[in-house]
XYZ file of C-alpha atoms in Angstrom:
723
model
C 0.001 -0.005 -0.054
C 1.363 3.461 -0.915
C 2.051 6.273 1.341
C -0.689 8.297 -0.494
C -3.284 5.476 0.246
C -2.377 5.643 4.007
C -2.877 9.328 4.015
C -6.208 8.827 2.224
C -7.429 6.388 4.665
C -6.277 8.443 7.707
C -8.124 11.411 6.304
C -11.320 9.453 5.925
C -11.056 7.986 9.411
C -10.361 11.592 10.790
C -13.540 12.877 9.049
C -15.566 10.016 10.573
C -14.089 10.815 13.950
C -14.941 14.412 13.614
C -18.433 13.762 12.323
C -19.092 11.342 15.369
C -17.876 14.011 17.711
C -20.208 16.559 16.142
C -23.156 14.206 16.487
C -22.362 13.356 20.154
C -24.700 15.171 22.430
C -23.353 16.755 25.653
C -25.517 17.595 28.480
C -24.495 20.551 30.673
C -24.911 21.421 34.345
C -27.733 23.720 33.138
C -29.636 20.696 31.684
C -29.149 18.847 35.107
C -30.275 21.941 36.989
C -33.382 22.027 34.998
C -34.050 18.440 35.960
C -33.402 19.231 39.616
C -36.357 21.676 39.518
C -38.649 18.672 39.267
C -37.454 17.006 42.449
C -39.731 16.999 45.429
C -37.657 19.430 47.599
C -38.289 22.015 44.929
C -41.823 21.094 43.737
C -43.515 20.392 47.090
C -43.219 23.956 48.400
C -45.068 25.295 45.368
C -48.332 23.468 46.239
C -50.732 25.181 48.679
C -54.020 24.013 50.481
C -52.975 20.564 49.492
C -54.499 18.226 52.030
C -56.318 18.284 55.385
C -54.911 16.149 58.127
C -57.428 16.581 60.859
C -56.556 16.552 64.561
C -59.859 15.389 66.078
C -60.992 17.153 69.371
C -62.932 15.549 72.151
C -66.209 17.322 71.109
C -65.967 16.027 67.658
C -64.582 19.025 65.884
C -61.192 19.227 64.529
C -58.344 21.443 63.611
C -55.581 21.254 60.780
C -52.487 23.026 59.644
C -52.809 24.577 56.202
C -50.093 26.203 53.898
C -51.147 29.034 51.744
C -49.255 31.318 49.340
C -49.180 33.869 52.204
C -47.828 31.470 54.754
C -48.938 28.914 57.362
C -52.274 29.070 59.221
C -54.312 26.957 61.555
C -57.876 26.080 60.757
C -60.467 24.975 63.277
C -63.624 23.393 61.792
C -67.093 22.798 63.587
C -68.119 19.450 62.159
C -71.979 20.194 62.695
C -71.868 22.881 60.012
C -68.453 23.244 58.760
C -68.030 26.726 60.233
C -64.282 27.659 60.278
C -61.994 29.778 62.396
C -58.603 30.751 61.091
C -55.641 31.944 63.079
C -51.886 31.488 63.808
C -52.129 30.141 67.289
C -54.106 27.126 68.304
C -54.646 28.227 71.907
C -56.307 31.405 70.775
C -58.691 29.525 68.564
C -59.736 26.818 70.975
C -61.207 26.646 74.422
C -58.552 24.961 76.723
C -60.537 21.804 77.497
C -60.671 20.992 73.800
C -56.866 20.802 73.683
C -56.262 18.588 76.664
C -55.829 14.743 76.058
C -56.194 11.750 78.268
C -52.430 11.937 79.283
C -49.735 14.655 79.029
C -47.064 11.965 79.449
C -44.775 11.332 76.504
C -43.128 7.896 75.910
C -40.074 6.896 73.769
C -40.386 5.154 70.430
C -39.467 1.818 72.209
C -42.205 2.176 74.763
C -45.965 1.248 74.448
C -48.304 3.503 76.500
C -51.353 1.949 78.185
C -54.869 2.925 77.189
C -55.369 4.870 80.417
C -52.176 6.863 79.631
C -50.593 6.073 82.941
C -48.144 3.321 82.160
C -45.674 2.275 79.544
C -44.384 -1.090 78.635
C -40.804 -1.668 77.394
C -38.155 -4.332 77.039
C -34.967 -4.391 79.169
C -32.534 -7.381 79.301
C -34.873 -9.680 77.306
C -37.726 -9.108 79.688
C -40.840 -6.927 79.672
C -41.201 -4.145 82.263
C -43.490 -1.272 82.876
C -42.981 2.345 84.103
C -45.357 4.471 86.006
C -45.428 7.606 83.940
C -46.219 9.825 86.900
C -43.492 8.510 89.261
C -41.109 7.006 86.723
C -41.054 3.824 88.854
C -40.123 0.757 86.866
C -41.563 -2.683 87.591
C -40.327 -6.037 86.104
C -43.134 -8.155 84.719
C -41.151 -11.328 83.405
C -38.017 -12.852 84.774
C -37.195 -15.878 82.533
C -36.342 -13.872 79.385
C -32.930 -14.546 78.002
C -30.798 -13.777 74.955
C -32.779 -14.803 71.705
C -35.542 -16.059 73.995
C -37.225 -12.774 75.246
C -40.430 -11.227 75.596
C -42.188 -8.937 73.096
C -39.021 -8.789 71.085
C -39.123 -7.519 67.554
C -37.212 -9.356 64.917
C -38.459 -10.277 61.501
C -35.207 -10.760 59.980
C -35.632 -7.915 57.475
C -36.506 -5.625 60.208
C -35.433 -5.561 63.821
C -35.794 -3.020 66.713
C -35.971 -2.751 70.431
C -39.735 -1.585 70.401
C -41.993 -3.943 72.277
C -44.570 -5.640 70.309
C -47.746 -6.068 72.524
C -51.318 -5.226 72.937
C -52.684 -3.646 76.162
C -56.059 -4.759 77.428
C -58.703 -1.931 77.236
C -58.658 -1.635 81.174
C -54.779 -1.258 81.100
C -54.456 -4.342 83.460
C -53.109 -7.023 81.019
C -50.921 -7.235 78.217
C -50.955 -9.777 75.225
C -47.733 -10.536 73.869
C -45.291 -13.509 73.394
C -41.930 -15.009 74.306
C -39.996 -15.159 71.035
C -37.685 -18.167 70.461
C -35.024 -17.580 68.056
C -32.184 -19.466 69.737
C -31.899 -22.114 67.043
C -32.110 -19.585 64.145
C -28.977 -18.634 62.021
C -27.302 -15.343 62.399
C -26.748 -12.608 59.707
C -23.637 -10.552 59.850
C -22.688 -7.187 58.553
C -19.600 -5.147 59.393
C -19.050 -1.361 59.337
C -16.412 0.486 57.332
C -14.283 2.812 59.509
C -10.743 3.491 60.503
C -9.745 0.891 62.871
C -11.488 -2.542 63.508
C -14.895 -2.779 62.026
C -17.925 -3.135 64.126
C -19.805 -6.385 63.822
C -23.597 -6.394 63.598
C -25.129 -9.894 64.175
C -28.748 -10.741 64.464
C -31.114 -13.677 63.784
C -32.112 -13.877 60.119
C -33.989 -17.068 59.094
C -33.888 -18.015 55.493
C -36.309 -20.134 53.295
C -35.812 -23.808 53.747
C -34.227 -23.481 57.293
C -35.309 -26.240 59.598
C -35.695 -23.832 62.472
C -37.400 -20.356 62.088
C -38.471 -17.963 64.770
C -41.512 -19.004 66.823
C -43.585 -17.141 69.355
C -45.093 -18.528 72.486
C -48.235 -16.516 73.171
C -48.843 -15.119 76.722
C -50.980 -12.913 78.820
C -49.220 -10.804 81.358
C -51.125 -9.475 84.363
C -49.782 -6.124 85.217
C -50.899 -5.127 88.754
C -49.512 -8.266 90.410
C -47.132 -9.537 87.736
C -48.079 -12.929 86.463
C -47.467 -14.605 83.092
C -50.241 -16.901 81.689
C -49.043 -19.157 78.941
C -51.498 -20.326 76.284
C -52.099 -24.058 76.070
C -51.127 -24.368 72.445
C -47.934 -25.242 70.563
C -45.644 -22.209 69.650
C -46.749 -20.375 66.363
C -44.378 -19.601 63.526
C -43.684 -15.920 63.458
C -46.249 -15.088 60.840
C -49.014 -12.592 60.421
C -52.039 -12.304 57.984
C -51.031 -8.802 56.508
C -47.401 -8.827 55.516
C -44.108 -10.584 56.209
C -44.101 -9.731 59.764
C -46.368 -9.916 62.851
C -46.329 -6.297 63.450
C -47.136 -4.701 60.157
C -49.085 -1.858 62.036
C -46.398 -1.330 64.584
C -48.492 -3.105 67.183
C -49.338 -6.713 67.869
C -51.446 -7.461 64.855
C -54.062 -10.214 64.607
C -55.129 -9.854 68.232
C -58.198 -8.292 69.756
C -59.358 -7.994 73.343
C -63.014 -8.104 74.461
C -64.172 -5.113 76.491
C -63.379 -6.374 79.935
C -60.034 -8.123 79.082
C -61.198 -11.580 79.884
C -60.785 -12.884 76.316
C -58.268 -12.417 73.531
C -59.258 -13.386 70.007
C -56.391 -13.980 67.745
C -55.257 -15.652 64.491
C -52.542 -18.222 64.139
C -50.897 -18.279 60.689
C -48.956 -21.216 59.200
C -45.391 -20.933 58.099
C -46.395 -20.926 54.491
C -49.361 -18.638 55.024
C -51.734 -21.103 53.524
C -53.674 -21.563 56.735
C -55.225 -19.039 58.993
C -56.821 -20.223 62.211
C -59.126 -18.076 64.328
C -58.867 -18.725 68.106
C -60.189 -17.382 71.405
C -57.976 -17.411 74.495
C -59.324 -17.330 78.162
C -57.131 -14.484 79.502
C -57.350 -15.905 83.107
C -56.340 -19.481 82.400
C -54.597 -19.498 78.863
C -57.117 -22.084 77.600
C -57.612 -21.708 73.836
C -60.526 -22.595 71.733
C -60.268 -22.945 67.929
C -63.214 -21.268 66.201
C -62.764 -21.677 62.550
C -59.893 -21.632 59.899
C -59.315 -20.672 56.333
C -57.058 -22.704 54.001
C -55.870 -21.395 50.616
C -53.811 -22.787 47.769
C -51.425 -19.904 47.671
C -51.237 -17.391 50.498
C -53.896 -15.959 52.735
C -53.962 -12.154 53.534
C -56.449 -10.185 55.617
C -56.656 -7.011 53.654
C -54.633 -4.389 51.862
C -52.861 -2.042 54.271
C -54.923 -2.996 57.384
C -55.987 -6.257 59.075
C -59.775 -6.360 58.447
C -61.003 -9.250 60.771
C -62.941 -7.965 63.887
C -64.526 -9.558 66.922
C -68.015 -8.566 67.852
C -68.577 -9.179 71.480
C -72.088 -8.010 71.854
C -73.432 -10.522 69.217
C -70.584 -13.104 69.525
C -69.691 -12.734 65.948
C -66.618 -12.221 63.798
C -66.220 -10.179 60.696
C -63.880 -12.175 58.519
C -61.924 -11.150 55.373
C -61.443 -13.609 52.524
C -60.727 -13.874 48.901
C -62.520 -17.022 48.290
C -64.555 -15.814 45.462
C -61.410 -14.189 43.857
C -62.196 -10.754 45.343
C -61.488 -9.421 48.836
C -64.666 -9.349 50.721
C -66.168 -9.297 54.312
C -67.919 -12.277 55.702
C -69.869 -12.846 59.018
C -69.223 -15.833 61.174
C -70.801 -17.092 64.453
C -67.940 -16.883 67.050
C -69.517 -19.617 69.121
C -70.054 -22.271 66.497
C -67.471 -21.144 63.936
C -70.129 -21.431 61.162
C -70.349 -18.953 58.303
C -73.560 -16.929 58.723
C -73.325 -14.762 55.503
C -71.266 -13.007 52.916
C -71.577 -9.250 53.497
C -69.891 -7.569 50.503
C -70.065 -9.083 47.054
C -69.008 -8.167 43.570
C -65.990 -7.668 41.321
C -64.208 -5.243 43.545
C -61.768 -5.572 46.377
C -62.394 -4.376 50.080
C -59.084 -2.963 51.203
C -59.704 -1.414 54.647
C -62.523 -1.965 57.176
C -62.401 1.460 58.892
C -65.412 1.264 61.287
C -67.786 -1.317 62.770
C -71.055 0.104 64.197
C -72.257 -2.832 66.185
C -75.384 -1.115 67.574
C -76.844 -0.265 64.249
C -74.948 -3.190 62.442
C -73.296 -1.164 59.801
C -69.818 -1.440 58.394
C -67.715 1.389 56.864
C -64.904 0.396 54.410
C -62.748 1.427 51.708
C -62.737 -0.506 48.387
C -61.074 -0.447 44.974
C -62.582 -1.143 41.563
C -66.175 -1.049 42.031
C -66.942 2.325 40.142
C -66.884 1.577 36.404
C -64.886 3.564 34.161
C -62.495 4.535 36.832
C -58.868 3.635 37.587
C -59.450 0.322 39.619
C -56.711 1.333 41.999
C -58.733 4.412 43.096
C -60.030 4.075 46.689
C -63.561 4.948 47.578
C -65.430 4.856 51.017
C -68.589 2.999 51.503
C -71.060 1.831 54.156
C -73.171 -1.391 54.084
C -75.413 -3.239 56.634
C -74.308 -6.458 58.102
C -76.940 -8.144 56.034
C -75.254 -7.103 52.898
C -77.983 -4.708 52.012
C -77.940 -0.854 51.463
C -74.528 -0.593 50.029
C -73.921 3.172 49.751
C -70.949 5.024 48.149
C -69.987 7.822 50.466
C -67.309 9.366 48.166
C -68.831 9.913 44.697
C -66.024 11.917 43.089
C -63.676 10.360 40.575
C -60.336 9.959 42.205
C -58.407 8.327 45.038
C -60.002 9.117 48.364
C -58.028 9.355 51.659
C -60.323 9.172 54.701
C -60.047 10.279 58.236
C -62.929 9.287 60.439
C -63.949 11.235 63.529
C -63.565 9.299 66.722
C -67.338 9.211 67.198
C -67.881 7.868 63.676
C -70.299 10.607 62.767
C -68.068 12.431 60.325
C -65.248 12.083 57.981
C -62.705 14.133 56.126
C -61.956 13.172 52.553
C -59.133 14.390 50.407
C -59.458 13.087 46.933
C -57.301 13.543 43.777
C -55.873 11.895 40.856
C -52.049 11.644 39.860
C -52.868 14.366 37.333
C -55.747 16.194 39.171
C -54.959 18.414 42.147
C -56.509 17.555 45.532
C -59.846 18.676 47.158
C -60.654 18.111 50.775
C -64.333 17.924 52.072
C -66.013 17.255 55.271
C -69.032 14.778 55.114
C -71.412 13.121 57.574
C -71.216 9.276 57.539
C -74.586 9.289 55.851
C -72.908 10.767 52.876
C -73.991 14.400 53.365
C -71.694 16.985 52.158
C -71.034 19.537 55.021
C -68.289 21.681 53.605
C -65.500 21.983 51.133
C -62.446 22.430 53.215
C -59.635 23.234 50.782
C -58.965 23.144 47.101
C -55.295 22.802 46.156
C -53.533 25.644 44.554
C -50.896 24.522 42.070
C -50.646 27.690 40.044
C -47.010 28.498 41.189
C -46.032 24.894 40.369
C -47.531 25.050 36.965
C -45.865 28.438 36.238
C -42.418 26.749 36.466
C -43.265 24.682 33.470
C -44.104 21.588 35.563
C -46.674 19.153 34.061
C -48.266 16.085 35.602
C -47.531 12.539 34.422
C -50.001 11.068 31.996
C -52.127 8.117 33.162
C -51.783 5.053 30.793
C -53.605 1.864 30.303
C -52.412 -1.151 28.346
C -53.277 -4.811 28.300
C -51.407 -7.490 30.074
C -49.132 -9.986 28.073
C -51.950 -12.327 27.565
C -54.537 -9.632 26.856
C -56.541 -10.787 29.967
C -56.327 -7.760 32.159
C -56.070 -4.015 31.844
C -52.851 -2.619 33.311
C -52.556 0.855 34.544
C -49.450 3.166 35.028
C -48.010 6.632 34.355
C -45.942 8.012 31.497
C -43.472 10.910 32.222
C -42.197 12.921 29.277
C -39.978 15.993 28.939
C -41.746 19.335 29.460
C -40.076 20.299 26.120
C -41.260 17.141 24.389
C -40.879 17.282 20.604
C -43.295 14.521 19.341
C -41.418 14.388 15.990
C -38.246 13.183 17.669
C -37.312 9.850 19.211
C -36.679 9.455 22.932
C -35.133 6.529 24.815
C -37.431 4.760 27.205
C -36.762 4.127 30.908
C -38.894 1.538 32.616
C -39.097 2.102 36.345
C -40.274 -1.154 37.983
C -41.367 -2.468 41.393
C -42.935 -5.753 40.827
C -44.463 -6.346 44.096
C -46.156 -8.570 45.048
C -46.819 -6.408 47.972
C -47.194 -3.206 46.011
C -46.599 -1.845 42.437
C -44.334 0.828 40.910
C -46.805 3.659 40.629
C -47.504 3.886 44.421
C -50.010 6.172 45.673
C -52.809 7.153 43.259
C -53.053 10.570 44.951
C -51.648 13.795 43.395
C -48.022 14.249 44.055
C -45.919 17.124 42.896
C -42.977 14.623 42.354
C -42.763 10.964 42.287
C -39.200 10.023 43.077
C -37.048 11.502 40.209
C -39.144 10.305 37.326
C -40.086 13.658 35.771
C -36.500 14.863 36.539
C -35.097 11.977 34.529
C -37.503 12.573 31.762
C -36.393 16.171 31.544
C -33.002 14.810 30.590
C -34.517 13.522 27.247
C -36.359 10.288 28.178
C -39.789 8.840 28.229
C -40.191 7.324 31.630
C -42.905 4.524 31.991
C -44.311 2.798 35.091
C -46.681 -0.021 34.690
C -48.224 -1.934 37.477
C -48.280 -5.453 36.106
C -50.069 -8.613 37.059
C -49.040 -10.182 40.293
C -49.576 -6.868 42.374
C -52.314 -6.266 44.958
C -55.444 -4.281 45.117
C -57.065 -6.181 42.302
C -58.562 -9.681 42.327
C -56.831 -12.669 43.943
C -56.085 -14.296 40.560
C -54.478 -11.091 39.384
C -52.306 -10.999 42.582
C -51.514 -14.644 42.431
C -50.534 -14.624 38.850
C -46.726 -15.061 39.666
C -47.278 -17.048 42.763
C -44.332 -19.603 43.186
C -42.239 -17.698 40.484
C -41.173 -14.275 41.715
C -38.557 -14.207 38.862
C -41.551 -13.488 36.654
C -41.128 -9.826 38.001
C -44.023 -8.731 35.614
C -41.392 -8.244 33.003
C -43.436 -9.664 30.121
C -46.251 -7.371 31.164
C -43.793 -4.452 31.076
C -42.478 -5.412 27.629
C -45.856 -5.939 26.231
C -47.235 -2.684 27.680
C -44.246 -0.551 26.483
C -44.666 -1.962 22.894
C -48.408 -1.110 22.891
C -47.489 2.525 24.121
C -44.994 2.922 21.414
C -47.760 2.534 18.822
C -49.652 5.303 20.464
C -46.652 7.422 21.095
C -44.148 7.043 18.157
C -41.541 9.158 19.808
C -40.844 6.269 22.164
C -37.524 4.559 20.801
C -37.981 0.898 21.363
C -34.349 0.395 20.232
C -33.175 2.094 23.364
C -35.062 0.698 26.423
C -33.463 0.962 29.969
C -34.864 -0.106 33.326
C -34.155 0.571 36.830
C -35.631 -0.307 40.233
C -34.867 -0.642 43.932
C -35.160 -3.694 46.224
C -37.723 -6.018 44.326
C -37.098 -3.568 41.562
C -33.486 -4.246 41.735
C -34.193 -7.918 41.452
C -36.353 -7.296 38.511
C -33.922 -5.056 36.705
C -31.034 -7.551 36.731
C -33.530 -10.293 35.668
C -34.638 -7.909 32.808
C -31.091 -7.628 31.566
C -30.301 -11.443 31.928
C -33.568 -12.842 30.589
C -34.728 -10.329 27.970
C -31.353 -8.847 26.683
C -32.747 -8.075 23.194
C -35.276 -5.650 24.632
C -33.717 -4.096 27.760
C -30.151 -2.558 26.765
C -29.363 -0.664 30.009
C -30.259 -1.487 33.558
C -29.536 -0.065 37.089
C -30.255 -2.521 39.829
C -30.280 -1.096 43.397
C -30.318 -3.186 46.525
C -31.884 -6.176 44.877
C -33.022 -9.441 46.514
C -31.336 -11.471 43.654
C -31.233 -14.726 45.580
C -34.295 -15.356 47.632
C -32.662 -18.255 49.386
C -30.541 -15.411 50.846
C -33.421 -13.226 51.800
C -35.613 -13.440 54.812
C -37.729 -16.540 55.129
C -41.191 -15.014 55.517
C -41.134 -13.222 52.085
C -40.137 -16.053 49.995
C -42.219 -18.694 51.858
C -45.179 -16.445 51.483
C -45.040 -15.649 47.861
C -42.919 -18.657 46.542
C -43.783 -21.339 48.904
C -41.859 -23.518 51.075
C -38.579 -24.542 49.734
C -38.624 -27.969 48.284
C -36.303 -30.164 46.036
C -37.030 -32.619 43.088
C -35.609 -35.981 42.730
C -32.291 -34.326 41.297
C -31.952 -32.102 44.360
C -32.929 -29.033 42.444
C -35.006 -26.646 44.569
C -37.995 -24.555 43.434
C -36.070 -21.529 44.124
C -33.176 -22.446 41.758
C -34.415 -20.872 38.678
C -35.423 -17.685 40.333
C -31.839 -16.640 41.240
C -30.393 -13.955 39.074
C -26.850 -15.217 39.401
C -27.873 -18.383 37.415
C -28.677 -16.307 34.450
C -25.885 -13.661 34.616
C -23.864 -15.098 31.592
C -26.822 -13.812 29.388
C -25.871 -10.255 29.921
C -25.379 -8.236 26.690
C -26.287 -4.715 27.777
C -24.968 -2.181 30.336
C -25.648 -3.060 33.962
C -24.900 -0.963 36.989
C -25.437 -2.737 40.438
C -25.570 -0.927 43.719
C -25.975 -1.937 47.231
C -25.466 -0.597 50.748
C -22.916 -2.427 52.763
C -25.021 -2.253 55.953
C -28.247 -3.236 54.370
C -30.098 -5.222 57.136
C -33.143 -5.727 55.092
C -31.633 -7.260 51.805
C -28.031 -8.157 52.943
C -25.436 -7.172 50.217
C -24.452 -10.848 49.662
C -27.618 -10.885 47.453
C -25.713 -8.522 44.939
C -22.282 -10.094 45.621
C -23.573 -13.354 44.289
C -24.521 -11.721 41.052
C -21.114 -9.972 40.918
C -19.469 -13.294 41.351
C -21.427 -14.952 38.602
C -20.733 -12.075 36.269
C -16.944 -12.167 36.868
C -16.997 -16.011 36.142
C -18.792 -15.362 32.933
C -16.106 -12.749 32.014
C -18.953 -9.951 31.665
C -18.343 -6.220 31.917
C -20.637 -4.509 34.343
C -20.449 -1.661 36.885
C -20.934 -1.587 40.700
C -21.321 0.946 43.344
C -21.034 0.146 47.056
C -22.147 2.432 49.769
C -20.046 1.110 52.592
C -22.245 2.058 55.698
C -25.500 2.528 53.887
C -28.750 0.678 54.909
C -31.366 -0.669 52.401
C -32.511 2.897 51.176
C -28.985 4.509 50.923
C -29.694 7.343 53.284
C -27.298 10.167 52.909
C -26.093 8.607 49.591
C -29.446 8.898 48.048
C -28.686 11.893 45.909
C -25.273 10.619 44.911
C -26.931 7.468 43.650
C -29.600 9.531 41.926
C -26.994 11.458 40.042
C -25.087 8.338 39.000
C -28.409 6.849 37.832
C -28.867 10.000 35.562
C -25.257 9.664 34.398
C -25.598 6.077 33.464
C -28.717 6.496 31.411
C -27.402 9.696 29.736
C -24.224 8.012 28.809
C -25.421 4.555 27.734
C -28.994 4.933 26.626
C -29.152 8.606 25.536
C -25.555 8.144 24.271
C -24.582 11.629 25.477
C -22.039 13.090 27.747
C -23.195 14.093 31.320
C -21.765 16.916 33.167
C -18.790 15.999 35.467
C -19.665 15.319 39.065
C -22.943 17.297 39.145
C -24.097 17.836 42.732
C -27.760 17.374 43.523
C -28.183 19.364 46.736
C -31.555 20.016 48.448
C -32.062 23.630 49.475
């Protein structure tokens, strides 16, 4: 080849190089600053009169704090007619007797105050104690608690604290709790990063398939003359009916006292959540009577966000929650015989929360999703119905998601309703449905003036065309529909909740609009396998959490692209945290032709390494076939890491005590063995949510999508800093 030819080739290559550089897009700090405008710490302060959170008074009236464009104010409302008084000082607005409460004593987060407000229970040295709040005198109630076999101790593996789990009797004379046996359970270990020797954290953390898991031995403790009364039943596995914990509400769930504290009604749940047994204990002797039980093929749950069963002492009945007809409904049982008396609610909708039981008039007040046709089935509405199942009444007629606060006397409620793209309105109603007053209408004019726009609600079909799926689409405020935009799929596959989250109006949802502002179409779809719909919808992925709703996501995005041609299906990325981190890595490993870039944060990539209750609830007990292969094997992301083709960023907190970082380390190990390129960020002392490192991770997320999906140059070391 001649020297002239070399020069010619060099000139051509240089021309291509210059052209490529000219075509390369560079985002500046100004572009990132524009995105930051749409983060919550900038948008929330531009919304006024946004919601009413009532503080109910003894006389049935209430007050609330309100933020207006002129500043903060306090509003007092008379419930009988909606009359309002406004001022800056609560004391000047209210007579003194309306502001006093049953007790002026405060307790710490770790203590549980008695109903009479005079005592608080707490744990010390694995035993239960009480404190007289007036004198501060402490009294020891139990004496045989020892390490890992203590009273009222809180450890679900994925969460653990020193707060006592217990339920006071109404007369403040007894406590229902347990002695928790975790002596034979394996330890989990984490070590801090610091100068000098690291600090070791160790706690009990059972895993799926373990022979021994945490068990609770149920007890009643008499307070005035300390005495422990043990139930005459075998220990229960540490399970509850609502979530993967026995204390979803912060209290001792699935327990109810009768009025005089002589009986305790409770539910025992099997290790795999397939059996829920209703029982009544004699609080004086510990004798237990089984009333009835419910068995399901997958997993039993007692509601969405609230335990919904309830004991009716006056009529000796039990309100029970079941999905036996494929929808979450309320049933009436005879508490003496255990026989079903009737189904109370019926239809293709799901009761989510039972808020009030009027035993005298035999009326129930509850929230439900999906009953009102033509509306988003995730919108919550408020209803009343007779015990007989007759006279069902919609109490919140407006189209939107309704947040309810009932007055203590049950005669009134405050309702704040909105949609993801419709600002909230707050009203006061009587529980017969009568509108008494409109309290507030949100003012978002200053927010809109910044160029802000709401996400667009979307609806697509599931992968098999069987169900409608709902979600949100975020696009740049400067969207040019004639151009192409890479797609970012945010995912949280559940099964305990979807990616959209609240259906209320929010000025910002994570950083979705901020990311869109950098030049992306951000898509969130709540796929099958998520709650708040039918049981068959929720159970669609039962036994196979590796499904991760990914085929629903892919199908939905393809449908959206036909409606919105600006979506570039050749450039699709995905990200998520926790379960969404698990789903993100699975997306890159199982669907590499569709997903090109992924950011997986704090993922539970190996559910044999994640706490026992989550996996055993939604996958089932760990079993092995004739070849020794377990039913969890094909759900482990590490086993598919060799399929990686795109760009993957993994991130985890080194002190994550929810999903320990070894979940991600296993994926890293598999990627290294497969000789795959990937990226990894470790936050040495961060917990599951990253804490102080949140905004650093956010900026790295933006940079990663900008670099590898938008194929542009991000600004160097941009700092996201809340003002």
